[in-house]
PDB file of C-alpha atoms in Angstrom:
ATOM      1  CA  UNK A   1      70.807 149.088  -7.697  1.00 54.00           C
ATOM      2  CA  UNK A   2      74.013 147.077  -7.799  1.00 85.00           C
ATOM      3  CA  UNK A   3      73.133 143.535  -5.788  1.00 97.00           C
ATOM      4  CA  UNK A   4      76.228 141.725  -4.216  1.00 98.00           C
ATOM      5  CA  UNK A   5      76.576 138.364  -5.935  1.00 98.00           C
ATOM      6  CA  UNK A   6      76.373 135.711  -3.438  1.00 98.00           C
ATOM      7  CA  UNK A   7      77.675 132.165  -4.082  1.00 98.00           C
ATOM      8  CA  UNK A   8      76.829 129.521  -1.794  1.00 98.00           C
ATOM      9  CA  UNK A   9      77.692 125.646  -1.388  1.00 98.00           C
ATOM     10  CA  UNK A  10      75.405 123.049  -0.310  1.00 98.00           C
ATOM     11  CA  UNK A  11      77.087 119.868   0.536  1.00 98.00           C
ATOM     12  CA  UNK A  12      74.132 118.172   1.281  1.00 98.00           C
ATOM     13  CA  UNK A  13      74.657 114.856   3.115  1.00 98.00           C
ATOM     14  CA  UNK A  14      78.273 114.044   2.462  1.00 98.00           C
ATOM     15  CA  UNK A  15      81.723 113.990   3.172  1.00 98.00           C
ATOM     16  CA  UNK A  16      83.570 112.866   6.633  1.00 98.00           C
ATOM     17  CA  UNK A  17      84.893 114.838   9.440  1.00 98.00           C
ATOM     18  CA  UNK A  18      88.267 114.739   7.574  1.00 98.00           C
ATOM     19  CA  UNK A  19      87.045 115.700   4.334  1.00 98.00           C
ATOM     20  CA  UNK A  20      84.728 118.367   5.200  1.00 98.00           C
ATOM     21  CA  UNK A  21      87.692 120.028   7.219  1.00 98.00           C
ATOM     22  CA  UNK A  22      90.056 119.802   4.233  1.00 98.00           C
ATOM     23  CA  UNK A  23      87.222 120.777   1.787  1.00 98.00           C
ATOM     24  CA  UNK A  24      86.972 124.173   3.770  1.00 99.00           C
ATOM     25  CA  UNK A  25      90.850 124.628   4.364  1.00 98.00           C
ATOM     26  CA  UNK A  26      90.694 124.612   0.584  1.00 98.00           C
ATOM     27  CA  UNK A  27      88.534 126.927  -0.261  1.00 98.00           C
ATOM     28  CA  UNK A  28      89.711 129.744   2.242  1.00 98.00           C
ATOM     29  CA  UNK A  29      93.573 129.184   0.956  1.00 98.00           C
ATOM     30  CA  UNK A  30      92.400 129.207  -2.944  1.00 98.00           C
ATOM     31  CA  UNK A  31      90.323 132.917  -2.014  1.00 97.00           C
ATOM     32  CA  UNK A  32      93.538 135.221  -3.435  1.00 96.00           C
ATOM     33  CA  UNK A  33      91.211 134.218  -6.950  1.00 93.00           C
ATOM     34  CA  UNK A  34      87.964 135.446  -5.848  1.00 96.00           C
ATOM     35  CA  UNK A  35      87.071 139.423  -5.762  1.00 96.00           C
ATOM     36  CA  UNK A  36      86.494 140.392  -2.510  1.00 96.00           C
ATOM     37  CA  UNK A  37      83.136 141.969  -3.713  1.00 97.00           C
ATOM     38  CA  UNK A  38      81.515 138.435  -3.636  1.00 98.00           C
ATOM     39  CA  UNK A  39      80.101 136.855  -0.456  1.00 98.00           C
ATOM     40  CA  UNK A  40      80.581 133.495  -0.389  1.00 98.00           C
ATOM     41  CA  UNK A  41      79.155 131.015   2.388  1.00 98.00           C
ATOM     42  CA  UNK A  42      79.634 127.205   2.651  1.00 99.00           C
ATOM     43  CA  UNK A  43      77.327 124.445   4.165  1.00 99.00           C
ATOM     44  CA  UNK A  44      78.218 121.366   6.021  1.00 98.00           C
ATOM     45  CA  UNK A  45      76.088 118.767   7.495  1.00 98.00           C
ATOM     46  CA  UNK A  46      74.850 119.514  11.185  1.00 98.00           C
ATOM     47  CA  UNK A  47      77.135 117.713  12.593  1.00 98.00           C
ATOM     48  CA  UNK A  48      80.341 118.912  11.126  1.00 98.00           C
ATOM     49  CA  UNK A  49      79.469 122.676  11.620  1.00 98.00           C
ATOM     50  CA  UNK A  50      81.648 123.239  14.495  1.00 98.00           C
ATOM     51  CA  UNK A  51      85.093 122.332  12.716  1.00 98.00           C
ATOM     52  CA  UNK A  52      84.182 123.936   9.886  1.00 98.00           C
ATOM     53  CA  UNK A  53      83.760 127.099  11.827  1.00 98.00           C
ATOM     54  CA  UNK A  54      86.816 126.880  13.073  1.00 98.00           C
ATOM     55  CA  UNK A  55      88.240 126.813   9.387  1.00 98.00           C
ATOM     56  CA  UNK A  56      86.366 129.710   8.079  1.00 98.00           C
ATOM     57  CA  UNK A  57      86.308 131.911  11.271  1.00 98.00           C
ATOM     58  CA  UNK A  58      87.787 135.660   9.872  1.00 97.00           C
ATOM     59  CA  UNK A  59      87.757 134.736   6.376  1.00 98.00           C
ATOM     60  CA  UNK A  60      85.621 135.864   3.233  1.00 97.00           C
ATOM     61  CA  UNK A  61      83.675 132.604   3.667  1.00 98.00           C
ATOM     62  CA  UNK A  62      80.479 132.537   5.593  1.00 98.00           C
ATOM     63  CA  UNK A  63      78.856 129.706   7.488  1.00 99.00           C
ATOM     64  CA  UNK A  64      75.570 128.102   6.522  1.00 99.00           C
ATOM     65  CA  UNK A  65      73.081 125.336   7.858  1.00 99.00           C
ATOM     66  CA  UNK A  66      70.894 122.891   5.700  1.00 98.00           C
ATOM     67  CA  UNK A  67      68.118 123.733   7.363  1.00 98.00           C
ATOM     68  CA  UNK A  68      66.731 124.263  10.526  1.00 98.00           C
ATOM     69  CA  UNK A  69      63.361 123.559  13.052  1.00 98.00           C
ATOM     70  CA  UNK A  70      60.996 127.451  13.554  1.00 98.00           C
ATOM     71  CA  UNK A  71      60.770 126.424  17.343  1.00 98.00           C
ATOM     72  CA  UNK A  72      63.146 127.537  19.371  1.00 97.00           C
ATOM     73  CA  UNK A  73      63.620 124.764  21.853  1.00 97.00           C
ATOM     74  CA  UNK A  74      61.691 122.268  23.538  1.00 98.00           C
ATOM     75  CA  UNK A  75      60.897 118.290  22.965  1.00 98.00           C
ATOM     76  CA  UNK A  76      61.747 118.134  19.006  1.00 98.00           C
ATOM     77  CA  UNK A  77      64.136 115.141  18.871  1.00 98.00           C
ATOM     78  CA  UNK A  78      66.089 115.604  16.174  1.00 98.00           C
ATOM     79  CA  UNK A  79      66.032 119.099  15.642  1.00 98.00           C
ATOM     80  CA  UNK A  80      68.286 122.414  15.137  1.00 98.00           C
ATOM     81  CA  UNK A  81      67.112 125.170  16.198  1.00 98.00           C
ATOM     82  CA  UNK A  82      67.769 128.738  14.856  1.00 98.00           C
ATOM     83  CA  UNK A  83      69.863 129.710  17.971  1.00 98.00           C
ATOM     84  CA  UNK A  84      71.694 126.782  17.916  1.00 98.00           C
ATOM     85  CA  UNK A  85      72.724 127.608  14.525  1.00 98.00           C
ATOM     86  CA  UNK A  86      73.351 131.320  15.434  1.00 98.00           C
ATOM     87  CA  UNK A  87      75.513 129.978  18.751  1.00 98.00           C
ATOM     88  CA  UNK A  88      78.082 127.871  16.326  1.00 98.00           C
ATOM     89  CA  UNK A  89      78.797 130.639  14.212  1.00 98.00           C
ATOM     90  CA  UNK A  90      76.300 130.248  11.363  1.00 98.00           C
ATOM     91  CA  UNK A  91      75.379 133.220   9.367  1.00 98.00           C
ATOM     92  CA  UNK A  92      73.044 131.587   6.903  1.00 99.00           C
ATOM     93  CA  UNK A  93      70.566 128.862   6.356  1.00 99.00           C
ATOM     94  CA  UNK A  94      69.284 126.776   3.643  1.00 98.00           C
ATOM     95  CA  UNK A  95      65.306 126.628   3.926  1.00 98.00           C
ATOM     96  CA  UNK A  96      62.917 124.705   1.978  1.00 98.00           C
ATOM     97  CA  UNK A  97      65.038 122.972  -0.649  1.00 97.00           C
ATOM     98  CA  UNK A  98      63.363 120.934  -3.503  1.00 94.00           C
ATOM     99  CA  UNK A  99      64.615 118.044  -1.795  1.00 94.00           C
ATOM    100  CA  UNK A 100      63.108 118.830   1.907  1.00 96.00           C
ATOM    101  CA  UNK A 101      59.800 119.557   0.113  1.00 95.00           C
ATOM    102  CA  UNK A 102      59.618 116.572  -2.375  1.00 91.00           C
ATOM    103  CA  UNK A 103      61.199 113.753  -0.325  1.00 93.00           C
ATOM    104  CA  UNK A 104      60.785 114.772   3.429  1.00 95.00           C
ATOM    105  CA  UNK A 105      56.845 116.494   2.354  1.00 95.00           C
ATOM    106  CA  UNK A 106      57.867 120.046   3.457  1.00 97.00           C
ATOM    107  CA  UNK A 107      55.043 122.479   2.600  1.00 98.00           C
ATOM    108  CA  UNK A 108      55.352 126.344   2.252  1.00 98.00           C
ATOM    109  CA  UNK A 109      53.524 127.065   5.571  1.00 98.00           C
ATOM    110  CA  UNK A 110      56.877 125.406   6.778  1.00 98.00           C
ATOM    111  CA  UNK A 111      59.300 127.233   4.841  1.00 98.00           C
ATOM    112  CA  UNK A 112      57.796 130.343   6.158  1.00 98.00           C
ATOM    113  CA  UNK A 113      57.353 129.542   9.599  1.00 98.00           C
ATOM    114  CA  UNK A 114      61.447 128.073   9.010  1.00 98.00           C
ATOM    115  CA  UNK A 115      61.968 131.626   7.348  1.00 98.00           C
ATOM    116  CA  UNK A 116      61.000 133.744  10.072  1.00 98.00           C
ATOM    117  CA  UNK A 117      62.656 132.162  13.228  1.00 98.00           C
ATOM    118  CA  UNK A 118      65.779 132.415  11.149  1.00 98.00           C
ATOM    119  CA  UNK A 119      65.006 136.115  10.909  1.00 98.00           C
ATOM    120  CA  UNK A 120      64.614 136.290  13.966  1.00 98.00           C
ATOM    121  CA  UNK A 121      68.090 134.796  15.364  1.00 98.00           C
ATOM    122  CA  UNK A 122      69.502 136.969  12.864  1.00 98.00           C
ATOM    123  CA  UNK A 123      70.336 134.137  10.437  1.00 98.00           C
ATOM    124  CA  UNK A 124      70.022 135.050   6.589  1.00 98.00           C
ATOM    125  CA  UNK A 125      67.625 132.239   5.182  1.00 98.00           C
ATOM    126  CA  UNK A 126      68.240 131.055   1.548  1.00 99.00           C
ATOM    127  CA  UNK A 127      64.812 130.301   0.920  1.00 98.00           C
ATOM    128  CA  UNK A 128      64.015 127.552  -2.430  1.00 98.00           C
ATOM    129  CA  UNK A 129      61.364 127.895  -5.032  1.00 98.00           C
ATOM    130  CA  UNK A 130      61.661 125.523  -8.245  1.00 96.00           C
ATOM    131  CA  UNK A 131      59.469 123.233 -10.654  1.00 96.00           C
ATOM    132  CA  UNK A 132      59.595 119.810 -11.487  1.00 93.00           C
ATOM    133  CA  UNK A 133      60.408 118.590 -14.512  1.00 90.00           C
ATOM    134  CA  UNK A 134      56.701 117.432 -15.083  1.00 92.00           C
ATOM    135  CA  UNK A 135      55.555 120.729 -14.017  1.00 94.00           C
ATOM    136  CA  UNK A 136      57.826 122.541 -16.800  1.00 93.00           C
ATOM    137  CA  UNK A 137      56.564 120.099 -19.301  1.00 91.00           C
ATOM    138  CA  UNK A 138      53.229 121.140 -18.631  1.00 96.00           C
ATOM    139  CA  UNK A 139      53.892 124.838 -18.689  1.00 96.00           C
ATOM    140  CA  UNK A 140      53.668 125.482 -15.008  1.00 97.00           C
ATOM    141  CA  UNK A 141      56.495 126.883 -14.384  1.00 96.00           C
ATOM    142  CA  UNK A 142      55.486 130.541 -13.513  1.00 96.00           C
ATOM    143  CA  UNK A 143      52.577 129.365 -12.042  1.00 97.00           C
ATOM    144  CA  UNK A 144      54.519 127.044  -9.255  1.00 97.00           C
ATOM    145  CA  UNK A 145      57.074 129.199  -8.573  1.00 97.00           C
ATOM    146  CA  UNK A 146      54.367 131.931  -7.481  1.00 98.00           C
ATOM    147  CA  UNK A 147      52.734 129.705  -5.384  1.00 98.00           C
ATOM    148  CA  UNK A 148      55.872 128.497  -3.327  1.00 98.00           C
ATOM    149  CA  UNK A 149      57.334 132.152  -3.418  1.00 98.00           C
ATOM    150  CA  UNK A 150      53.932 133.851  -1.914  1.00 98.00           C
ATOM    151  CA  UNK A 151      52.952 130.537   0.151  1.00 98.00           C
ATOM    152  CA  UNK A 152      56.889 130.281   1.537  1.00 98.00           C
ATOM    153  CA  UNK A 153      57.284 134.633   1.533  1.00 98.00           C
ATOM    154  CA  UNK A 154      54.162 135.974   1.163  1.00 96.00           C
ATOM    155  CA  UNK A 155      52.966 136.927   4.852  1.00 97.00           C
ATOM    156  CA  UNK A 156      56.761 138.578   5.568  1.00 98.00           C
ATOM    157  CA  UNK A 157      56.751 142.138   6.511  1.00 97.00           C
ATOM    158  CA  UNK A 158      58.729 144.419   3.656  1.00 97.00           C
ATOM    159  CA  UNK A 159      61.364 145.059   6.516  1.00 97.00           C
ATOM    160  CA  UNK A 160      61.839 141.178   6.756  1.00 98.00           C
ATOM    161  CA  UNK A 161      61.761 139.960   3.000  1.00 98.00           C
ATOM    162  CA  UNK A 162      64.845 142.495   2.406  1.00 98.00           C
ATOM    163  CA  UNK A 163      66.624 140.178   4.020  1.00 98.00           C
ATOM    164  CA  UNK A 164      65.905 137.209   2.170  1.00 98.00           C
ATOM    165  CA  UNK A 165      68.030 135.262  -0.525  1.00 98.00           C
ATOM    166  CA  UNK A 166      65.565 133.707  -2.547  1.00 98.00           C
ATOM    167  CA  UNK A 167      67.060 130.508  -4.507  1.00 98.00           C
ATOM    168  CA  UNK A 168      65.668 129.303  -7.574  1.00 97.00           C
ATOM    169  CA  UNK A 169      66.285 125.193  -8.374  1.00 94.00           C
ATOM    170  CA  UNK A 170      64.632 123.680 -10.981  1.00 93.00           C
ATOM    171  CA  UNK A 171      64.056 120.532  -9.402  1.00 90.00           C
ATOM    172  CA  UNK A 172      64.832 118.428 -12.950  1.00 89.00           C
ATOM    173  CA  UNK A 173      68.427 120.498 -13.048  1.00 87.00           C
ATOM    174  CA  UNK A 174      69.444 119.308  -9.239  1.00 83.00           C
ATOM    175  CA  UNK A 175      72.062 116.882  -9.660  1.00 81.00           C
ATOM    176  CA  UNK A 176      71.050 115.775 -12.693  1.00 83.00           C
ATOM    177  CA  UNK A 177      73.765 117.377 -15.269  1.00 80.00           C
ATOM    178  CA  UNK A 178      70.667 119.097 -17.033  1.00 81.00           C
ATOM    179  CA  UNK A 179      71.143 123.087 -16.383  1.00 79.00           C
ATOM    180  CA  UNK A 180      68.339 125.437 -17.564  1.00 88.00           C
ATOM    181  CA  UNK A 181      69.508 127.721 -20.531  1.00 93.00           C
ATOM    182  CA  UNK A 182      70.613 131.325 -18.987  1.00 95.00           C
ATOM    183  CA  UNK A 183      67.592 132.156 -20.783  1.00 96.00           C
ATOM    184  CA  UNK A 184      65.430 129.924 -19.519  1.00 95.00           C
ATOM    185  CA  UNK A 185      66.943 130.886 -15.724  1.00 96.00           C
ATOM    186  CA  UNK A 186      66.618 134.446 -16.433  1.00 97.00           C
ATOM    187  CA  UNK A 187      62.931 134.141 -17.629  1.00 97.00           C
ATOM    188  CA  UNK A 188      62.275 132.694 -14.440  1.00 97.00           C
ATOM    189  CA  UNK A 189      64.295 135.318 -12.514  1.00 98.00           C
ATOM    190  CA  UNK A 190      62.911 138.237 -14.227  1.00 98.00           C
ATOM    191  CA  UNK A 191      59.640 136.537 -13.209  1.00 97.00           C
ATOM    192  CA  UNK A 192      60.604 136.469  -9.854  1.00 98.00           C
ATOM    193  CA  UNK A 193      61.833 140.140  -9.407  1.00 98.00           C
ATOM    194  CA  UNK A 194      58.800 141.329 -10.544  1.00 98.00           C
ATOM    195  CA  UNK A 195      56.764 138.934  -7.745  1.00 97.00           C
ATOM    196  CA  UNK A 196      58.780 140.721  -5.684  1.00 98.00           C
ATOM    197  CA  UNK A 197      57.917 144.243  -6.573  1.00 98.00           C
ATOM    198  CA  UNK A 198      53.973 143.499  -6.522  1.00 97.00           C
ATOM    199  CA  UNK A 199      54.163 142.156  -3.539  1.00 97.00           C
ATOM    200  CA  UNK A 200      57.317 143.618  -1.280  1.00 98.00           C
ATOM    201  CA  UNK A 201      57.447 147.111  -3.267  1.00 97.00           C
ATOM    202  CA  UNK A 202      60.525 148.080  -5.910  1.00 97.00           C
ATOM    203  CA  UNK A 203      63.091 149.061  -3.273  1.00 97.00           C
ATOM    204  CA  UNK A 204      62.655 145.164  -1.988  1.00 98.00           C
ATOM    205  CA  UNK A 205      62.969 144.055  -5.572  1.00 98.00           C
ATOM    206  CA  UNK A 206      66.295 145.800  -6.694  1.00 98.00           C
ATOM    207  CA  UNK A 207      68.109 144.637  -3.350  1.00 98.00           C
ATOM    208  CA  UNK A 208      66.492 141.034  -2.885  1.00 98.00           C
ATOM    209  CA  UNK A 209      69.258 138.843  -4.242  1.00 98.00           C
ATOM    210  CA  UNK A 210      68.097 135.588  -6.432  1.00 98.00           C
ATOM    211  CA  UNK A 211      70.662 132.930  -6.380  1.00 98.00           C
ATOM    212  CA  UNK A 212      70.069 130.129  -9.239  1.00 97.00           C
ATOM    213  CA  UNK A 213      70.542 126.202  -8.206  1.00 95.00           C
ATOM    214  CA  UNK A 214      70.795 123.594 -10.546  1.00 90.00           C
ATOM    215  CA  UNK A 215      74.187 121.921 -12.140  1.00 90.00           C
ATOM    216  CA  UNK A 216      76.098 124.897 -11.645  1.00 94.00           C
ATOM    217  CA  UNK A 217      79.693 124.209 -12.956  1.00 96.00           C
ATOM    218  CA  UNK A 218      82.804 126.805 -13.529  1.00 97.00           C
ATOM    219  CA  UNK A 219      81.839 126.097 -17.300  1.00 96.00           C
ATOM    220  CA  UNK A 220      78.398 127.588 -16.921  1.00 95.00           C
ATOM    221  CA  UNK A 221      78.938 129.993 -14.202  1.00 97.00           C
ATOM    222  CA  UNK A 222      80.011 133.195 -16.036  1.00 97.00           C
ATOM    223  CA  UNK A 223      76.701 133.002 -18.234  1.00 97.00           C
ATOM    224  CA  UNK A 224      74.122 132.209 -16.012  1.00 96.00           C
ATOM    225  CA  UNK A 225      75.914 135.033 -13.514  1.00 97.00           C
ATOM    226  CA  UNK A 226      75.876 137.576 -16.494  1.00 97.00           C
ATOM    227  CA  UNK A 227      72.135 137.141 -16.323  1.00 97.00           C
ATOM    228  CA  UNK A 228      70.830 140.521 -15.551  1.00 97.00           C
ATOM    229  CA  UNK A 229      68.497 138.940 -12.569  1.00 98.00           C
ATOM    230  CA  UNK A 230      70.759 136.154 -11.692  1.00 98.00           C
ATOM    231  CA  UNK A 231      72.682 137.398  -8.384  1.00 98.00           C
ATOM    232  CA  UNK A 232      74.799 134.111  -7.433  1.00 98.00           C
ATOM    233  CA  UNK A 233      74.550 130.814  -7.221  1.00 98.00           C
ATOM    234  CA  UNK A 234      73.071 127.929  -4.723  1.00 98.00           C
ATOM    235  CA  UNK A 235      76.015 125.050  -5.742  1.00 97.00           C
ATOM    236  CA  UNK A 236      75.369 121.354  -4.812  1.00 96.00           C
ATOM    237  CA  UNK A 237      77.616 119.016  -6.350  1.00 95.00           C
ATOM    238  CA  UNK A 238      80.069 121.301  -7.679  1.00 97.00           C
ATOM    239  CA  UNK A 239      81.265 122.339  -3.994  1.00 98.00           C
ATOM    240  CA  UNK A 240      82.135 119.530  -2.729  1.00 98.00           C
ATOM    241  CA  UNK A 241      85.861 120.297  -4.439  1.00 98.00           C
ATOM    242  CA  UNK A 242      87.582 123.485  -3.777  1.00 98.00           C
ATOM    243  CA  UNK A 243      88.479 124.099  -7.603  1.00 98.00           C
ATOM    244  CA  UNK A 244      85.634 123.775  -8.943  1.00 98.00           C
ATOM    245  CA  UNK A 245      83.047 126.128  -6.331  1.00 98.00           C
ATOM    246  CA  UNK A 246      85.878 128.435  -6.596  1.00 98.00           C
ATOM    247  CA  UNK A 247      86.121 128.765  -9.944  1.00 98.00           C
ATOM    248  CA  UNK A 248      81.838 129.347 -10.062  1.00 98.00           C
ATOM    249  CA  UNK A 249      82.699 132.571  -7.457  1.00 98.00           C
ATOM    250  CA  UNK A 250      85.490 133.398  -9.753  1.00 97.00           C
ATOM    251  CA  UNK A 251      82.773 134.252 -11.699  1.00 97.00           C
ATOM    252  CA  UNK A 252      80.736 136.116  -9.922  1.00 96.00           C
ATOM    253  CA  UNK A 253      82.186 139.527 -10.467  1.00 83.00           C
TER     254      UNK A 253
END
């Protein structure tokens, strides 16, 4: 089954107003370089959602949130909830990210109650799984990764995990220049996809699409997206310019 490769930018907590606008004008007027057959979604702090919707609205580009609360309203100062996201135009959501669970102590129980109300509201969650550096260097790789995947996935009905992006970050390759090899990424992938047939069925497994996160650059793009289990990319650093996340979905073909 051919999976739709799906490249996504997380711009974390930065840029202005002014920037985030421009960054967004950007990439929609550099798309002529980007097959149409890739989807593509972008995602801006909270608070700059709204004028980046405006941007994107009717273009190739989708919208995406950094995360959001699995209530759906009521005294949670500080929170987003799913239909708020859904109301500004957001078709995605970031859930779980190596940084949510290692500096703000997110645990899989709330990545999958996360996962679900975005389900609900119709919001397609990019859901994180990845190892530390520490936790590679130890061999626990597969091991981790199969604990956040069926402690962040695991209770979903078949019907919901198809619509799922499942992202994974090695944690030591965020930010950090570091990339896994392809092979290394596609061990890990491969790994995944099967996960995904034990527990979801085949059918789930050849549609779910598996996005890799981790120092993603146009330089590395076209081999880690030739991976045979490597379906996209979840970009941090290398979308916040316009050249250089659209040269990754240039890629992606």
């Amino acid at each position: 089954m051919s999976r739709k490769p799906f490249i996504a930018g997380n711009w974390k907590m930065n840029l202005t107003r002014a920037e985030s606008v421009a960054l967004a004008q950007g990439v929609v007027n550099g798309l002529g370089g980007v097959s149409s057959g890739v989807e593509l979604a972008i995602c801006p702090p909270f608070v700059y959602l709204d004028a980046v919707a405006a941007v994107v609205k009717g273009s190739q580009v989708g919208l995406g949130a950094q995360n959001l609360y699995f209530e759906g309203n009521g005294a949670f100062t500080g929170e987003v909830s799913a239909a708020m996201l859904t109301d500004i135009g957001c078709r995605y959501v970031i859930i779980g990210h190596s940084e949510r669970r290692a500096l703000l102590g997110e645990t899989d129980s709330v990545v999958f109650k996360k996962t679900r109300a975005a389900l609900a509201a119709g919001l397609t969650p990019i859901v994180c799984v990845g190892e530390t550096l520490e936790q590679r260097e130890q061999g626990k790789t597969s091991e981790v990764v199969r604990s956040q995947f069926l402690g962040s996935l695991g209770e979903l009905t078949a019907e919901e995990a198809a619509r799922v992006v499942l992202a994974y970050e090695p944690v030591w390759a965020i930010g950090t220049g570091k990339v896994a090899t392809p092979q290394q990424a596609e061990e890990v992938h491969a790994d995944l996809r099967q996960l995904i047939t034990s527990h979801f069925g085949q059918a789930i497994a050849d549609g779910m699409r598996i996005q890799y996160g981790g120092s993603v650059k146009p330089d590395n793009a076209k081999e880690l997206l030739g991976q045979p289990n490597i379906d996209g990319a979840l970009v941090g650093g290398a979308s916040l310019k316009a050249e250089s996340f659209l040269g990754i979905a240039a890629a992606a073909v």
